[in-house]
Amino acid sequence: MRFIHAADIHLDSPLHGLSAYADAPADMLRNATREAFSKLVSVAVDEQVDFMVIAGDLYDGTWRDHNTGIFFCREMGRLRRAGIPVYVLFGNHDAESEMTSQLQLPDNVHTFSTRKPQTFRIDALKVALHGHSFKEKAVTTNLVTAYPSPVAGYFNIGVLHTALEGGSMHASYAPCSVAELHAKEYHYWALGHVHDYAIWQDASTIVFPGNLQGRNIRETGRRGAVLVTVSETEAVSVERLFIDVLRWEAVTVDASPASTLDEVALAVGRALEALVEAAASSVPHAVRVTITGATGAHGELFGLEAQLRAEVLAQIAAISHDRLWLEKVKIATAPLAHSEPASGRADALADLHGLLIEAESDPEFLNMLKERLIALASQAPSELQKSVPELEHVRNGELAKLVGDVRSGLIAQLADAE
């Protein structure tokens, strides 16, 4: 027996971080979640799986129009014609309280009740699936305690949308522990809600497949679902299916050897070329580049994020413009030690350095600075917000950090000029 376990599909959820840029792949961003889901359905048909499980967050909250539901019905129709049933559990994003639109689903689609745990049996396969959909967005009670006992003689699958307990970056919905899941004595737990892949194998096999398509730079790396194979002795094997159609990556470039902006741009180009060459597939990558290290280029980079971005875009155009997209360039460098004025130095540069150090801890000066800059930081057009990331420090009240960043960059730039 084989089945596909997917979760956190978030149909028609926008991909954030690229759409504001003129060079962004607009069509790909708009349709990425749909294309990924269509790929998943094609894999299910090609592999002739016995059924599919979707463990919550099929949708992304309220529909903007009925096209989201129509698309899902069309894809379910493909599975219906292939004789593949689908078992859907509603999570926090598609709970009854969140959904404003619903359509009649094809008869091969079975949705778990929101009132109490429900069991679906596939008698021909001797499979029992147990699940409880979210009725409200914020379900903070432990749902597992009410799940039924396993059906004797059947392969039992628990379907649950949960953050589990402890350490999750996601909202703590339907909290429970791994030990509780094992104690239920189901053979397999099909989980959803956490967007990263995870697996525990002991009394039960417990799996988060991760989300189907990364939607922003916080969801880096390969994304997809899992193909589960169950032998005649009920041994379980789990194979990852990488379905995403655009992949987010974070690349860190050490600028220590560089002394100019051009050299930094070339180092970024080399790192991005290595990323493309190492990729196992031709899936396009959306990349955030962070420049780090103590470097002689620190002063020249000061305030020039927009120019560096243009230089990196030129490198990308030469490498593989159809497989590589730039989300952001972030400068996090530091000056070389000799760029800071020596403690015994007595000149205008040392005086300026001392004044700026004092300013970092002067509440009166920092308040005055915030009053002067807050209107600009709040009302600046989005293009300016992106090209001057220091404005975020003003909006967040981080004026000491702003002064520190300015001191570091300005002093390094003046020292280089000297």
PDB file of C-alpha atoms in Angstrom, residues 117-305:
ATOM      1  CA  PRO A 117     -12.976  12.949  15.811  1.00  0.00           C
ATOM      2  CA  GLN A 118     -14.144  10.964  12.794  1.00  0.00           C
ATOM      3  CA  THR A 119     -12.888   7.675  11.349  1.00  0.00           C
ATOM      4  CA  PHE A 120     -12.869   6.763   7.662  1.00  0.00           C
ATOM      5  CA  ARG A 121     -12.273   3.117   6.753  1.00  0.00           C
ATOM      6  CA  ILE A 122     -10.882   1.809   3.491  1.00  0.00           C
ATOM      7  CA  ASP A 123     -11.939  -1.807   3.915  1.00  0.00           C
ATOM      8  CA  ALA A 124     -10.264  -3.085   0.755  1.00  0.00           C
ATOM      9  CA  LEU A 125      -6.892  -1.937   2.140  1.00  0.00           C
ATOM     10  CA  LYS A 126      -7.685  -2.566   5.820  1.00  0.00           C
ATOM     11  CA  VAL A 127      -6.888   1.105   6.576  1.00  0.00           C
ATOM     12  CA  ALA A 128      -8.555   3.352   9.165  1.00  0.00           C
ATOM     13  CA  LEU A 129      -7.960   7.114   9.147  1.00  0.00           C
ATOM     14  CA  HIS A 130      -8.813   9.141  12.247  1.00  0.00           C
ATOM     15  CA  GLY A 131      -8.986  12.938  12.272  1.00  0.00           C
ATOM     16  CA  HIS A 132     -10.603  16.024  13.798  1.00  0.00           C
ATOM     17  CA  SER A 133     -10.789  19.244  11.742  1.00  0.00           C
ATOM     18  CA  PHE A 134     -10.487  22.689  13.312  1.00  0.00           C
ATOM     19  CA  LYS A 135     -13.819  24.423  13.859  1.00  0.00           C
ATOM     20  CA  GLU A 136     -12.174  27.650  15.051  1.00  0.00           C
ATOM     21  CA  LYS A 137      -8.895  29.153  13.947  1.00  0.00           C
ATOM     22  CA  ALA A 138      -7.319  29.063  17.408  1.00  0.00           C
ATOM     23  CA  VAL A 139      -7.704  25.540  18.789  1.00  0.00           C
ATOM     24  CA  THR A 140      -5.562  25.499  21.912  1.00  0.00           C
ATOM     25  CA  THR A 141      -6.825  22.248  23.475  1.00  0.00           C
ATOM     26  CA  ASN A 142      -5.229  18.844  23.074  1.00  0.00           C
ATOM     27  CA  LEU A 143      -7.345  17.059  20.437  1.00  0.00           C
ATOM     28  CA  VAL A 144      -5.458  13.756  20.620  1.00  0.00           C
ATOM     29  CA  THR A 145      -7.033  12.681  23.905  1.00  0.00           C
ATOM     30  CA  ALA A 146     -10.426  12.309  22.185  1.00  0.00           C
ATOM     31  CA  TYR A 147      -9.135  10.351  19.173  1.00  0.00           C
ATOM     32  CA  PRO A 148     -10.562   6.815  19.140  1.00  0.00           C
ATOM     33  CA  SER A 149      -8.657   3.619  19.885  1.00  0.00           C
ATOM     34  CA  PRO A 150      -7.050   1.956  16.864  1.00  0.00           C
ATOM     35  CA  VAL A 151      -9.248  -0.325  14.784  1.00  0.00           C
ATOM     36  CA  ALA A 152      -8.118  -3.905  15.321  1.00  0.00           C
ATOM     37  CA  GLY A 153      -6.704  -5.604  12.235  1.00  0.00           C
ATOM     38  CA  TYR A 154      -6.390  -2.307  10.322  1.00  0.00           C
ATOM     39  CA  PHE A 155      -3.470  -0.016   9.544  1.00  0.00           C
ATOM     40  CA  ASN A 156      -4.358   3.037  11.638  1.00  0.00           C
ATOM     41  CA  ILE A 157      -3.468   6.565  10.526  1.00  0.00           C
ATOM     42  CA  GLY A 158      -3.995   9.598  12.753  1.00  0.00           C
ATOM     43  CA  VAL A 159      -4.414  12.899  10.918  1.00  0.00           C
ATOM     44  CA  LEU A 160      -3.735  15.966  13.062  1.00  0.00           C
ATOM     45  CA  HIS A 161      -2.936  19.669  12.661  1.00  0.00           C
ATOM     46  CA  THR A 162      -0.648  20.542  15.573  1.00  0.00           C
ATOM     47  CA  ALA A 163       2.476  22.407  16.613  1.00  0.00           C
ATOM     48  CA  LEU A 164       3.379  19.630  19.049  1.00  0.00           C
ATOM     49  CA  GLU A 165       4.812  20.886  22.326  1.00  0.00           C
ATOM     50  CA  GLY A 166       7.892  23.026  22.764  1.00  0.00           C
ATOM     51  CA  GLY A 167      10.159  25.052  20.531  1.00  0.00           C
ATOM     52  CA  SER A 168       7.919  25.583  17.525  1.00  0.00           C
ATOM     53  CA  MET A 169       7.994  28.888  15.657  1.00  0.00           C
ATOM     54  CA  HIS A 170       4.341  28.290  14.787  1.00  0.00           C
ATOM     55  CA  ALA A 171       1.320  29.122  16.924  1.00  0.00           C
ATOM     56  CA  SER A 172       0.768  26.452  19.565  1.00  0.00           C
ATOM     57  CA  TYR A 173      -2.448  25.013  18.193  1.00  0.00           C
ATOM     58  CA  ALA A 174      -3.785  21.596  19.304  1.00  0.00           C
ATOM     59  CA  PRO A 175      -0.713  21.006  21.499  1.00  0.00           C
ATOM     60  CA  CYS A 176       0.358  17.453  22.302  1.00  0.00           C
ATOM     61  CA  SER A 177       3.571  15.503  22.749  1.00  0.00           C
ATOM     62  CA  VAL A 178       5.365  12.930  20.642  1.00  0.00           C
ATOM     63  CA  ALA A 179       5.013  10.512  23.562  1.00  0.00           C
ATOM     64  CA  GLU A 180       1.222  10.951  23.510  1.00  0.00           C
ATOM     65  CA  LEU A 181       1.109  10.179  19.801  1.00  0.00           C
ATOM     66  CA  HIS A 182       3.160   7.015  20.225  1.00  0.00           C
ATOM     67  CA  ALA A 183       0.945   5.974  23.142  1.00  0.00           C
ATOM     68  CA  LYS A 184      -2.146   6.085  20.921  1.00  0.00           C
ATOM     69  CA  GLU A 185      -0.775   2.985  19.151  1.00  0.00           C
ATOM     70  CA  TYR A 186      -1.600   4.172  15.639  1.00  0.00           C
ATOM     71  CA  HIS A 187       0.807   2.990  12.965  1.00  0.00           C
ATOM     72  CA  TYR A 188       1.276   6.414  11.342  1.00  0.00           C
ATOM     73  CA  TRP A 189       0.579  10.032  12.290  1.00  0.00           C
ATOM     74  CA  ALA A 190       0.048  12.425   9.372  1.00  0.00           C
ATOM     75  CA  LEU A 191       0.732  15.848  10.882  1.00  0.00           C
ATOM     76  CA  GLY A 192       0.446  19.369   9.564  1.00  0.00           C
ATOM     77  CA  HIS A 193       1.002  22.991  10.704  1.00  0.00           C
ATOM     78  CA  VAL A 194       4.807  23.016  11.121  1.00  0.00           C
ATOM     79  CA  HIS A 195       6.324  23.997   7.780  1.00  0.00           C
ATOM     80  CA  ASP A 196       9.582  22.057   8.163  1.00  0.00           C
ATOM     81  CA  TYR A 197      10.044  18.340   7.534  1.00  0.00           C
ATOM     82  CA  ALA A 198      10.406  16.176  10.647  1.00  0.00           C
ATOM     83  CA  ILE A 199      10.045  12.471  11.407  1.00  0.00           C
ATOM     84  CA  TRP A 200       9.975  10.311  14.541  1.00  0.00           C
ATOM     85  CA  GLN A 201       9.964   6.521  14.272  1.00  0.00           C
ATOM     86  CA  ASP A 202       9.302   4.356  17.304  1.00  0.00           C
ATOM     87  CA  ALA A 203       5.974   2.786  18.293  1.00  0.00           C
ATOM     88  CA  SER A 204       4.442   4.950  15.536  1.00  0.00           C
ATOM     89  CA  THR A 205       5.857   6.727  12.537  1.00  0.00           C
ATOM     90  CA  ILE A 206       5.160  10.442  13.063  1.00  0.00           C
ATOM     91  CA  VAL A 207       5.752  12.837  10.166  1.00  0.00           C
ATOM     92  CA  PHE A 208       5.532  16.534   9.379  1.00  0.00           C
ATOM     93  CA  PRO A 209       5.962  16.671   5.579  1.00  0.00           C
ATOM     94  CA  GLY A 210       6.584  20.443   5.666  1.00  0.00           C
ATOM     95  CA  ASN A 211       4.760  22.868   3.425  1.00  0.00           C
ATOM     96  CA  LEU A 212       4.422  22.198  -0.283  1.00  0.00           C
ATOM     97  CA  GLN A 213       5.869  25.509  -1.486  1.00  0.00           C
ATOM     98  CA  GLY A 214       8.079  27.968   0.387  1.00  0.00           C
ATOM     99  CA  ARG A 215       6.417  31.378   0.482  1.00  0.00           C
ATOM    100  CA  ASN A 216       9.146  33.697   1.802  1.00  0.00           C
ATOM    101  CA  ILE A 217      12.796  33.800   2.836  1.00  0.00           C
ATOM    102  CA  ARG A 218      11.969  32.236   6.218  1.00  0.00           C
ATOM    103  CA  GLU A 219      11.025  29.026   4.379  1.00  0.00           C
ATOM    104  CA  THR A 220      14.304  28.126   2.697  1.00  0.00           C
ATOM    105  CA  GLY A 221      15.404  24.885   1.088  1.00  0.00           C
ATOM    106  CA  ARG A 222      13.525  22.093  -0.661  1.00  0.00           C
ATOM    107  CA  ARG A 223       9.806  21.752   0.047  1.00  0.00           C
ATOM    108  CA  GLY A 224       7.173  19.153  -0.730  1.00  0.00           C
ATOM    109  CA  ALA A 225       5.276  16.132   0.603  1.00  0.00           C
ATOM    110  CA  VAL A 226       6.024  12.496   1.461  1.00  0.00           C
ATOM    111  CA  LEU A 227       5.264   9.185  -0.235  1.00  0.00           C
ATOM    112  CA  VAL A 228       4.576   6.500   2.372  1.00  0.00           C
ATOM    113  CA  THR A 229       4.951   2.808   1.562  1.00  0.00           C
ATOM    114  CA  VAL A 230       3.546   0.135   3.895  1.00  0.00           C
ATOM    115  CA  SER A 231       4.677  -3.462   3.460  1.00  0.00           C
ATOM    116  CA  GLU A 232       2.585  -6.579   4.077  1.00  0.00           C
ATOM    117  CA  THR A 233       4.207  -6.784   7.533  1.00  0.00           C
ATOM    118  CA  GLU A 234       3.160  -3.152   8.204  1.00  0.00           C
ATOM    119  CA  ALA A 235       6.732  -1.854   7.961  1.00  0.00           C
ATOM    120  CA  VAL A 236       6.615   1.841   7.071  1.00  0.00           C
ATOM    121  CA  SER A 237       9.059   3.670   4.791  1.00  0.00           C
ATOM    122  CA  VAL A 238       8.868   7.390   4.060  1.00  0.00           C
ATOM    123  CA  GLU A 239      10.227   9.026   0.898  1.00  0.00           C
ATOM    124  CA  ARG A 240      10.354  12.791   0.488  1.00  0.00           C
ATOM    125  CA  LEU A 241       8.790  14.278  -2.656  1.00  0.00           C
ATOM    126  CA  PHE A 242      10.205  17.671  -3.614  1.00  0.00           C
ATOM    127  CA  ILE A 243       7.377  19.532  -5.305  1.00  0.00           C
ATOM    128  CA  ASP A 244       8.206  23.253  -4.970  1.00  0.00           C
ATOM    129  CA  VAL A 245       8.391  25.304  -8.154  1.00  0.00           C
ATOM    130  CA  LEU A 246      10.476  28.153  -6.695  1.00  0.00           C
ATOM    131  CA  ARG A 247      13.003  27.634  -3.912  1.00  0.00           C
ATOM    132  CA  TRP A 248      14.145  30.185  -1.336  1.00  0.00           C
ATOM    133  CA  GLU A 249      17.786  30.188  -0.267  1.00  0.00           C
ATOM    134  CA  ALA A 250      19.896  32.276   2.119  1.00  0.00           C
ATOM    135  CA  VAL A 251      23.489  32.754   0.963  1.00  0.00           C
ATOM    136  CA  THR A 252      26.178  34.256   3.209  1.00  0.00           C
ATOM    137  CA  VAL A 253      29.251  35.742   1.528  1.00  0.00           C
ATOM    138  CA  ASP A 254      32.406  36.511   3.519  1.00  0.00           C
ATOM    139  CA  ALA A 255      33.756  39.825   2.227  1.00  0.00           C
ATOM    140  CA  SER A 256      36.940  39.725   4.339  1.00  0.00           C
ATOM    141  CA  PRO A 257      39.285  39.372   1.319  1.00  0.00           C
ATOM    142  CA  ALA A 258      37.589  42.219  -0.597  1.00  0.00           C
ATOM    143  CA  SER A 259      38.604  45.863  -0.482  1.00  0.00           C
ATOM    144  CA  THR A 260      36.084  47.411  -2.920  1.00  0.00           C
ATOM    145  CA  LEU A 261      32.384  47.164  -3.735  1.00  0.00           C
ATOM    146  CA  ASP A 262      33.227  45.619  -7.122  1.00  0.00           C
ATOM    147  CA  GLU A 263      35.238  42.865  -5.458  1.00  0.00           C
ATOM    148  CA  VAL A 264      32.338  42.146  -3.112  1.00  0.00           C
ATOM    149  CA  ALA A 265      29.962  41.897  -6.077  1.00  0.00           C
ATOM    150  CA  LEU A 266      32.288  39.438  -7.803  1.00  0.00           C
ATOM    151  CA  ALA A 267      32.485  37.324  -4.635  1.00  0.00           C
ATOM    152  CA  VAL A 268      28.667  37.242  -4.514  1.00  0.00           C
ATOM    153  CA  GLY A 269      28.594  36.197  -8.155  1.00  0.00           C
ATOM    154  CA  ARG A 270      30.923  33.273  -7.450  1.00  0.00           C
ATOM    155  CA  ALA A 271      28.767  32.144  -4.506  1.00  0.00           C
ATOM    156  CA  LEU A 272      25.571  32.294  -6.574  1.00  0.00           C
ATOM    157  CA  GLU A 273      27.168  30.432  -9.476  1.00  0.00           C
ATOM    158  CA  ALA A 274      28.197  27.675  -7.051  1.00  0.00           C
ATOM    159  CA  LEU A 275      24.611  27.534  -5.740  1.00  0.00           C
ATOM    160  CA  VAL A 276      23.197  27.041  -9.237  1.00  0.00           C
ATOM    161  CA  GLU A 277      25.794  24.412 -10.157  1.00  0.00           C
ATOM    162  CA  ALA A 278      25.150  22.456  -6.943  1.00  0.00           C
ATOM    163  CA  ALA A 279      21.355  22.453  -7.358  1.00  0.00           C
ATOM    164  CA  ALA A 280      20.006  18.951  -7.940  1.00  0.00           C
ATOM    165  CA  SER A 281      17.190  20.211 -10.161  1.00  0.00           C
ATOM    166  CA  SER A 282      16.370  23.146 -12.413  1.00  0.00           C
ATOM    167  CA  VAL A 283      13.953  24.697  -9.892  1.00  0.00           C
ATOM    168  CA  PRO A 284      14.504  28.495  -9.860  1.00  0.00           C
ATOM    169  CA  HIS A 285      15.963  29.970  -6.678  1.00  0.00           C
ATOM    170  CA  ALA A 286      14.989  33.192  -4.904  1.00  0.00           C
ATOM    171  CA  VAL A 287      18.045  34.229  -2.909  1.00  0.00           C
ATOM    172  CA  ARG A 288      18.803  36.534  -0.007  1.00  0.00           C
ATOM    173  CA  VAL A 289      22.478  37.462   0.075  1.00  0.00           C
ATOM    174  CA  THR A 290      24.063  38.587   3.348  1.00  0.00           C
ATOM    175  CA  ILE A 291      27.528  40.163   3.183  1.00  0.00           C
ATOM    176  CA  THR A 292      29.572  39.558   6.340  1.00  0.00           C
ATOM    177  CA  GLY A 293      33.125  39.866   7.660  1.00  0.00           C
ATOM    178  CA  ALA A 294      35.563  42.567   8.667  1.00  0.00           C
ATOM    179  CA  THR A 295      36.545  44.033   5.325  1.00  0.00           C
ATOM    180  CA  GLY A 296      38.354  46.926   3.741  1.00  0.00           C
ATOM    181  CA  ALA A 297      35.224  47.451   1.631  1.00  0.00           C
ATOM    182  CA  HIS A 298      33.085  48.296   4.695  1.00  0.00           C
ATOM    183  CA  GLY A 299      33.394  52.064   4.179  1.00  0.00           C
ATOM    184  CA  GLU A 300      32.695  51.871   0.442  1.00  0.00           C
ATOM    185  CA  LEU A 301      29.612  49.701   1.065  1.00  0.00           C
ATOM    186  CA  PHE A 302      28.175  52.192   3.569  1.00  0.00           C
ATOM    187  CA  GLY A 303      24.764  53.348   2.357  1.00  0.00           C
ATOM    188  CA  LEU A 304      25.153  51.690  -1.050  1.00  0.00           C
ATOM    189  CA  GLU A 305      22.796  48.699  -0.742  1.00  0.00           C
TER     190      GLU A 305
END
